[in-house]
PDB file of N, CA and C in Angstrom:
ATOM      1  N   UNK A   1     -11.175  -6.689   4.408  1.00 84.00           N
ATOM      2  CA  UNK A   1     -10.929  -5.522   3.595  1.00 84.00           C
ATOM      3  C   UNK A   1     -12.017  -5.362   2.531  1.00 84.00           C
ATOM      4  N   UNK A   2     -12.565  -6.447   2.054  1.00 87.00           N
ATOM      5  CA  UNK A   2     -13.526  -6.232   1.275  1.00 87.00           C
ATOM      6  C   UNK A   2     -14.649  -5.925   1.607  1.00 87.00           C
ATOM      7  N   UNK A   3     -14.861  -6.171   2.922  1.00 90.00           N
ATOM      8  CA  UNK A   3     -16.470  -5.369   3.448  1.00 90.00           C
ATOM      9  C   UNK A   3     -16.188  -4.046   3.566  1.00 90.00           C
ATOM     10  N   UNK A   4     -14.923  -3.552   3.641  1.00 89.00           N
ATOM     11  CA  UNK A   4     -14.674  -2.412   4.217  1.00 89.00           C
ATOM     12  C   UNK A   4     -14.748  -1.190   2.581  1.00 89.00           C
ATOM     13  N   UNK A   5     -14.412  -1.837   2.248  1.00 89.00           N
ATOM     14  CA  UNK A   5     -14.481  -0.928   0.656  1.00 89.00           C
ATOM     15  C   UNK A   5     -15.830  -1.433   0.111  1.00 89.00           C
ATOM     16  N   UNK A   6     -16.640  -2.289   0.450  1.00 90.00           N
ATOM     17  CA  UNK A   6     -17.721  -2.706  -0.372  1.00 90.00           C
ATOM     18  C   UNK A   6     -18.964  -1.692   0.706  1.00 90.00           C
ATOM     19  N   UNK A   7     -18.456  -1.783   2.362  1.00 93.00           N
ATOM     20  CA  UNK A   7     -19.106  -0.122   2.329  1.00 93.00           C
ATOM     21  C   UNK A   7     -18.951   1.182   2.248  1.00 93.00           C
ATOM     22  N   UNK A   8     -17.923   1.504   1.222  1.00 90.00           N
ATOM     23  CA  UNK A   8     -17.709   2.756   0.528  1.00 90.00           C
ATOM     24  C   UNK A   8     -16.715   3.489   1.081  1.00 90.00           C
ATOM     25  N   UNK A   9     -15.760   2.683   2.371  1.00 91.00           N
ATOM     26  CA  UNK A   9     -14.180   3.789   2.664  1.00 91.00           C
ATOM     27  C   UNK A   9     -13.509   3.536   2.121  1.00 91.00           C
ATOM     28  N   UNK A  10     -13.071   4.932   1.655  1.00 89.00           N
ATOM     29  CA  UNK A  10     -11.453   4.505   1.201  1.00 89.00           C
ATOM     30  C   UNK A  10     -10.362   3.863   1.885  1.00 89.00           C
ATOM     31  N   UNK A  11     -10.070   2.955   0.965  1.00 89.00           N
ATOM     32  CA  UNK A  11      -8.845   2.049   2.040  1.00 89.00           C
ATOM     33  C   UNK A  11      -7.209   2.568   1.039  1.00 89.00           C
ATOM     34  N   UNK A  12      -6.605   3.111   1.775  1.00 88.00           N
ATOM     35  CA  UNK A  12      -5.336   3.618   1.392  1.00 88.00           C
ATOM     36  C   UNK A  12      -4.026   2.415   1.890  1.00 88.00           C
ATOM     37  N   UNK A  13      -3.291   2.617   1.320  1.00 88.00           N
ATOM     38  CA  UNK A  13      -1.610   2.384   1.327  1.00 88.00           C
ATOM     39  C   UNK A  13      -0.510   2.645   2.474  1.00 88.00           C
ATOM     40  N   UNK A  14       0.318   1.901   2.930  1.00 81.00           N
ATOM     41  CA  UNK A  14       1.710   2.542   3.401  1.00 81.00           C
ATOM     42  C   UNK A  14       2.575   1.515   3.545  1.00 81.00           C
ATOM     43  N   UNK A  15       2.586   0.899   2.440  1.00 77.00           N
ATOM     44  CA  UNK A  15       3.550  -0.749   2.521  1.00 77.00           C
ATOM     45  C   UNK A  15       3.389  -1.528   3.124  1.00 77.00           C
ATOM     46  N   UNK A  16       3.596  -2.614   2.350  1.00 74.00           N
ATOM     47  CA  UNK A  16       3.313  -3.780   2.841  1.00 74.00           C
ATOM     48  C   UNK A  16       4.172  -4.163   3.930  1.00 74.00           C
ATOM     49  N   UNK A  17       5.659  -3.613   4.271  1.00 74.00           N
ATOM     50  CA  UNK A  17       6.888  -4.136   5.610  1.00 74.00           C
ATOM     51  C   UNK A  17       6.491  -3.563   6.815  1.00 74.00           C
ATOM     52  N   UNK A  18       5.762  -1.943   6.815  1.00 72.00           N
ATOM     53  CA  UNK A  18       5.894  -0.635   7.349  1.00 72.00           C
ATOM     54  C   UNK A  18       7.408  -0.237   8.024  1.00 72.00           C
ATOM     55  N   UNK A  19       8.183  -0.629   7.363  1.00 73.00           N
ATOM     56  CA  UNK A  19       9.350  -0.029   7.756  1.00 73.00           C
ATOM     57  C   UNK A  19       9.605   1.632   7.457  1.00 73.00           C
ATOM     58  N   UNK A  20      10.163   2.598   8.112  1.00 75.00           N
ATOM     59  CA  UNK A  20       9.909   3.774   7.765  1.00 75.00           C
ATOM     60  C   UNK A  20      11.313   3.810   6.311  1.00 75.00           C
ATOM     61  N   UNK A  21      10.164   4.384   5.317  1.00 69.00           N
ATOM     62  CA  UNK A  21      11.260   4.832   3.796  1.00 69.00           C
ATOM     63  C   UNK A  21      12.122   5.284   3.916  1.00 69.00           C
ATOM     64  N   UNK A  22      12.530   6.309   4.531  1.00 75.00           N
ATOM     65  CA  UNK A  22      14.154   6.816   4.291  1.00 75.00           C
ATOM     66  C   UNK A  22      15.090   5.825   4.434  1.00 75.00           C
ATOM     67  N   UNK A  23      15.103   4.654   5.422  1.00 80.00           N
ATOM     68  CA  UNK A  23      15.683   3.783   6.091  1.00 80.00           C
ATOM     69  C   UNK A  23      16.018   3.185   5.123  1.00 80.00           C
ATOM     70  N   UNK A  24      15.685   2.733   3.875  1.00 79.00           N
ATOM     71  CA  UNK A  24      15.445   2.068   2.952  1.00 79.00           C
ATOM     72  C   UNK A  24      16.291   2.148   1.579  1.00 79.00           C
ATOM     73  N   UNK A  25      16.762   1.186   0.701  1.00 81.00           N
ATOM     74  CA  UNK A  25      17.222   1.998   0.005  1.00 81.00           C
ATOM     75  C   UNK A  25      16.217   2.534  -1.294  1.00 81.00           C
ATOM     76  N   UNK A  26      16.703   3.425  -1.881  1.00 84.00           N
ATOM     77  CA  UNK A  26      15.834   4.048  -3.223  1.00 84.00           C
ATOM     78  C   UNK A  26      14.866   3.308  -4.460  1.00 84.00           C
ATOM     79  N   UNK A  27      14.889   2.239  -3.596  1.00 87.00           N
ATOM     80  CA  UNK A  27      13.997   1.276  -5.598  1.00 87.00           C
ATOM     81  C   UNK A  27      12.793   1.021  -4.417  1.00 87.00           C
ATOM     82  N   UNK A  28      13.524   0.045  -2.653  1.00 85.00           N
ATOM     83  CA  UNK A  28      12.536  -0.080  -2.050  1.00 85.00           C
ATOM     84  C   UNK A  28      11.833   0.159  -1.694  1.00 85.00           C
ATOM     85  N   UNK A  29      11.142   1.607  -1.405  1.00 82.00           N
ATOM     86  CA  UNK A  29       9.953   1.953  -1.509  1.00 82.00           C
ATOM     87  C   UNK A  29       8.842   2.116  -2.578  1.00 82.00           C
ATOM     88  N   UNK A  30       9.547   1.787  -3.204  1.00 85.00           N
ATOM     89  CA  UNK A  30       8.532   2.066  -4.602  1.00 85.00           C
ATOM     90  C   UNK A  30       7.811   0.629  -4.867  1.00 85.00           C
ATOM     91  N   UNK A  31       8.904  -0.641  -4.886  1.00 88.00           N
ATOM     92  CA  UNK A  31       8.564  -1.470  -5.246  1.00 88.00           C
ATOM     93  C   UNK A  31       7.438  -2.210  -3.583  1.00 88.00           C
ATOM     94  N   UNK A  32       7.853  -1.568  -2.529  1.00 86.00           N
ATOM     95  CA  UNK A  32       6.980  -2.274  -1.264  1.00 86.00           C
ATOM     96  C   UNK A  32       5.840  -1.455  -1.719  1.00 86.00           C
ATOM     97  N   UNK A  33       5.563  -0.707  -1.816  1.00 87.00           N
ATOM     98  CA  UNK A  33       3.938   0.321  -2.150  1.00 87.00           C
ATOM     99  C   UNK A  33       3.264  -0.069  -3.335  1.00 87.00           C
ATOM    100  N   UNK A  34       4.112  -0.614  -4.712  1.00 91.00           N
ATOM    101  CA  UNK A  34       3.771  -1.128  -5.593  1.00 91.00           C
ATOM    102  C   UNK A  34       3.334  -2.189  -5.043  1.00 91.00           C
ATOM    103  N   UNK A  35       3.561  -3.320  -4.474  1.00 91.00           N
ATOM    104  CA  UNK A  35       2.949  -4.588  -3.823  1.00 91.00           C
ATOM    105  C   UNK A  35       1.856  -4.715  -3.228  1.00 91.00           C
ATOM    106  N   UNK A  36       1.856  -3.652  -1.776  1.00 90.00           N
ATOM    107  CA  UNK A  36       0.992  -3.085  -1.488  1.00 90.00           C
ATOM    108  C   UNK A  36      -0.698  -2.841  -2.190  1.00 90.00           C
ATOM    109  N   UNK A  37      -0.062  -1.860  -3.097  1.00 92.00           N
ATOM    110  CA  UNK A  37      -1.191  -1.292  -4.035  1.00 92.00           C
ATOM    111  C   UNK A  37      -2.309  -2.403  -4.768  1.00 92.00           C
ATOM    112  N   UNK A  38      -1.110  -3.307  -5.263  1.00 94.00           N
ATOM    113  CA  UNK A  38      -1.227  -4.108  -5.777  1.00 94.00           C
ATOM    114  C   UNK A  38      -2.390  -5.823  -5.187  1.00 94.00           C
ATOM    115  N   UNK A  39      -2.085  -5.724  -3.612  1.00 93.00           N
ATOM    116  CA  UNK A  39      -2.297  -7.007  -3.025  1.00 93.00           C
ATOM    117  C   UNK A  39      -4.126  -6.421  -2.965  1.00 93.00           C
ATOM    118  N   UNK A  40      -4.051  -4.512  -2.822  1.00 93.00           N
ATOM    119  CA  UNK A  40      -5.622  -4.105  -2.327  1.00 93.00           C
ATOM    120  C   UNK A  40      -6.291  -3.986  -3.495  1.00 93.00           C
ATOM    121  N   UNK A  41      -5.588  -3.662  -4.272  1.00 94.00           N
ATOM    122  CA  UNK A  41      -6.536  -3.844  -6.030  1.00 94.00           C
ATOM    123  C   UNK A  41      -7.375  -5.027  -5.560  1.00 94.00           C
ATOM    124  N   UNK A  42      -6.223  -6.694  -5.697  1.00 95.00           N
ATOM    125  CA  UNK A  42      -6.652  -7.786  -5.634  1.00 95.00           C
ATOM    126  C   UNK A  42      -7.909  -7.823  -4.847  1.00 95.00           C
ATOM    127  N   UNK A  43      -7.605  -7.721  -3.712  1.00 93.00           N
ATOM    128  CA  UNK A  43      -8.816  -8.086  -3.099  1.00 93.00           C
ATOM    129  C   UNK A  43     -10.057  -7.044  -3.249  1.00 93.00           C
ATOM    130  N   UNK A  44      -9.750  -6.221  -3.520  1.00 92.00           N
ATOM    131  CA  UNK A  44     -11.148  -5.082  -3.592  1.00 92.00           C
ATOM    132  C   UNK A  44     -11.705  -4.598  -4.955  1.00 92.00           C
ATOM    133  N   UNK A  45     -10.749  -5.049  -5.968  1.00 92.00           N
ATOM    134  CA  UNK A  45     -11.350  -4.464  -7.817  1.00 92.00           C
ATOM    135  C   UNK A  45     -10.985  -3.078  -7.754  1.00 92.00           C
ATOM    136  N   UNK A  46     -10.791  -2.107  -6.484  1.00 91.00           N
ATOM    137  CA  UNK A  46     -10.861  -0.730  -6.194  1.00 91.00           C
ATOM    138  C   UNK A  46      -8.892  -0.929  -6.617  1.00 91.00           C
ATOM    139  N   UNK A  47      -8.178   0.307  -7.341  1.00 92.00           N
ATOM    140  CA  UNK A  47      -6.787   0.539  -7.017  1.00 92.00           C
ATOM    141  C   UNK A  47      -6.768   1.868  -5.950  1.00 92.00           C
ATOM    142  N   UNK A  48      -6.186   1.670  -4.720  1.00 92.00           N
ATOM    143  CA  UNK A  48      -5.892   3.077  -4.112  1.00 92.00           C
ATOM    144  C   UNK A  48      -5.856   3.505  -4.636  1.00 92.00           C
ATOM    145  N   UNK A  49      -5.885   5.116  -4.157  1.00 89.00           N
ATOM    146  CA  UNK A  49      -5.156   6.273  -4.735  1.00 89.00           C
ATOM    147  C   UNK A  49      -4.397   7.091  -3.429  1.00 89.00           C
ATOM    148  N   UNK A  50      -5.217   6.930  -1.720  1.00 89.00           N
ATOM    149  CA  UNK A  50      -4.142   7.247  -0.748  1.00 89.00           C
ATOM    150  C   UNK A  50      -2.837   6.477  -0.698  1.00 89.00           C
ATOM    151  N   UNK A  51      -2.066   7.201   0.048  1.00 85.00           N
ATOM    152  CA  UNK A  51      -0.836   6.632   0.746  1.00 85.00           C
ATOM    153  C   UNK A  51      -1.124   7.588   2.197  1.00 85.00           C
ATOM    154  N   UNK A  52      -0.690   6.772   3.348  1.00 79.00           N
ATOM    155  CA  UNK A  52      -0.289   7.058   4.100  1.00 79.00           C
ATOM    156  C   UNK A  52       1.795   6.956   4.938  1.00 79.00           C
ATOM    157  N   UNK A  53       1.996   7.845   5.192  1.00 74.00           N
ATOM    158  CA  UNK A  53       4.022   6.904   5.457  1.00 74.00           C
ATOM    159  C   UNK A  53       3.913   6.556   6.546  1.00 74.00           C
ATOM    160  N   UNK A  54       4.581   4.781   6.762  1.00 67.00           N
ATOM    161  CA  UNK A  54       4.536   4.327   8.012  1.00 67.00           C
ATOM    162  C   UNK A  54       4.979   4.998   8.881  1.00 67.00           C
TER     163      UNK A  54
END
């Protein structure tokens, strides 16, 4: 992932489970995309800003 943003694509989001959201209840999507978001910061210094829905 880091070569991949270190040559300039955007690397976007859609949770870390890919379980589809509705399925889900109401905090869990927020908090799986927050993780998500969170794990690609880590490795890239970059924070998304796509989402894609599984």
């Amino acid at each position: 992932m880091r070569g991949i943003a270190a040559a300039g694509h955007e690397i976007g989001v859609h949770g870390r489970q890919h379980r589809p959201l509705p399925l889900r209840g109401p905090r869990a999507p927020y908090d799986d995309l927050a993780r998500a978001r969170g794990t690609v910061t880590d490795i890239t210094g970059t924070r998304p800003t796509l989402f894609r829905p599984p």
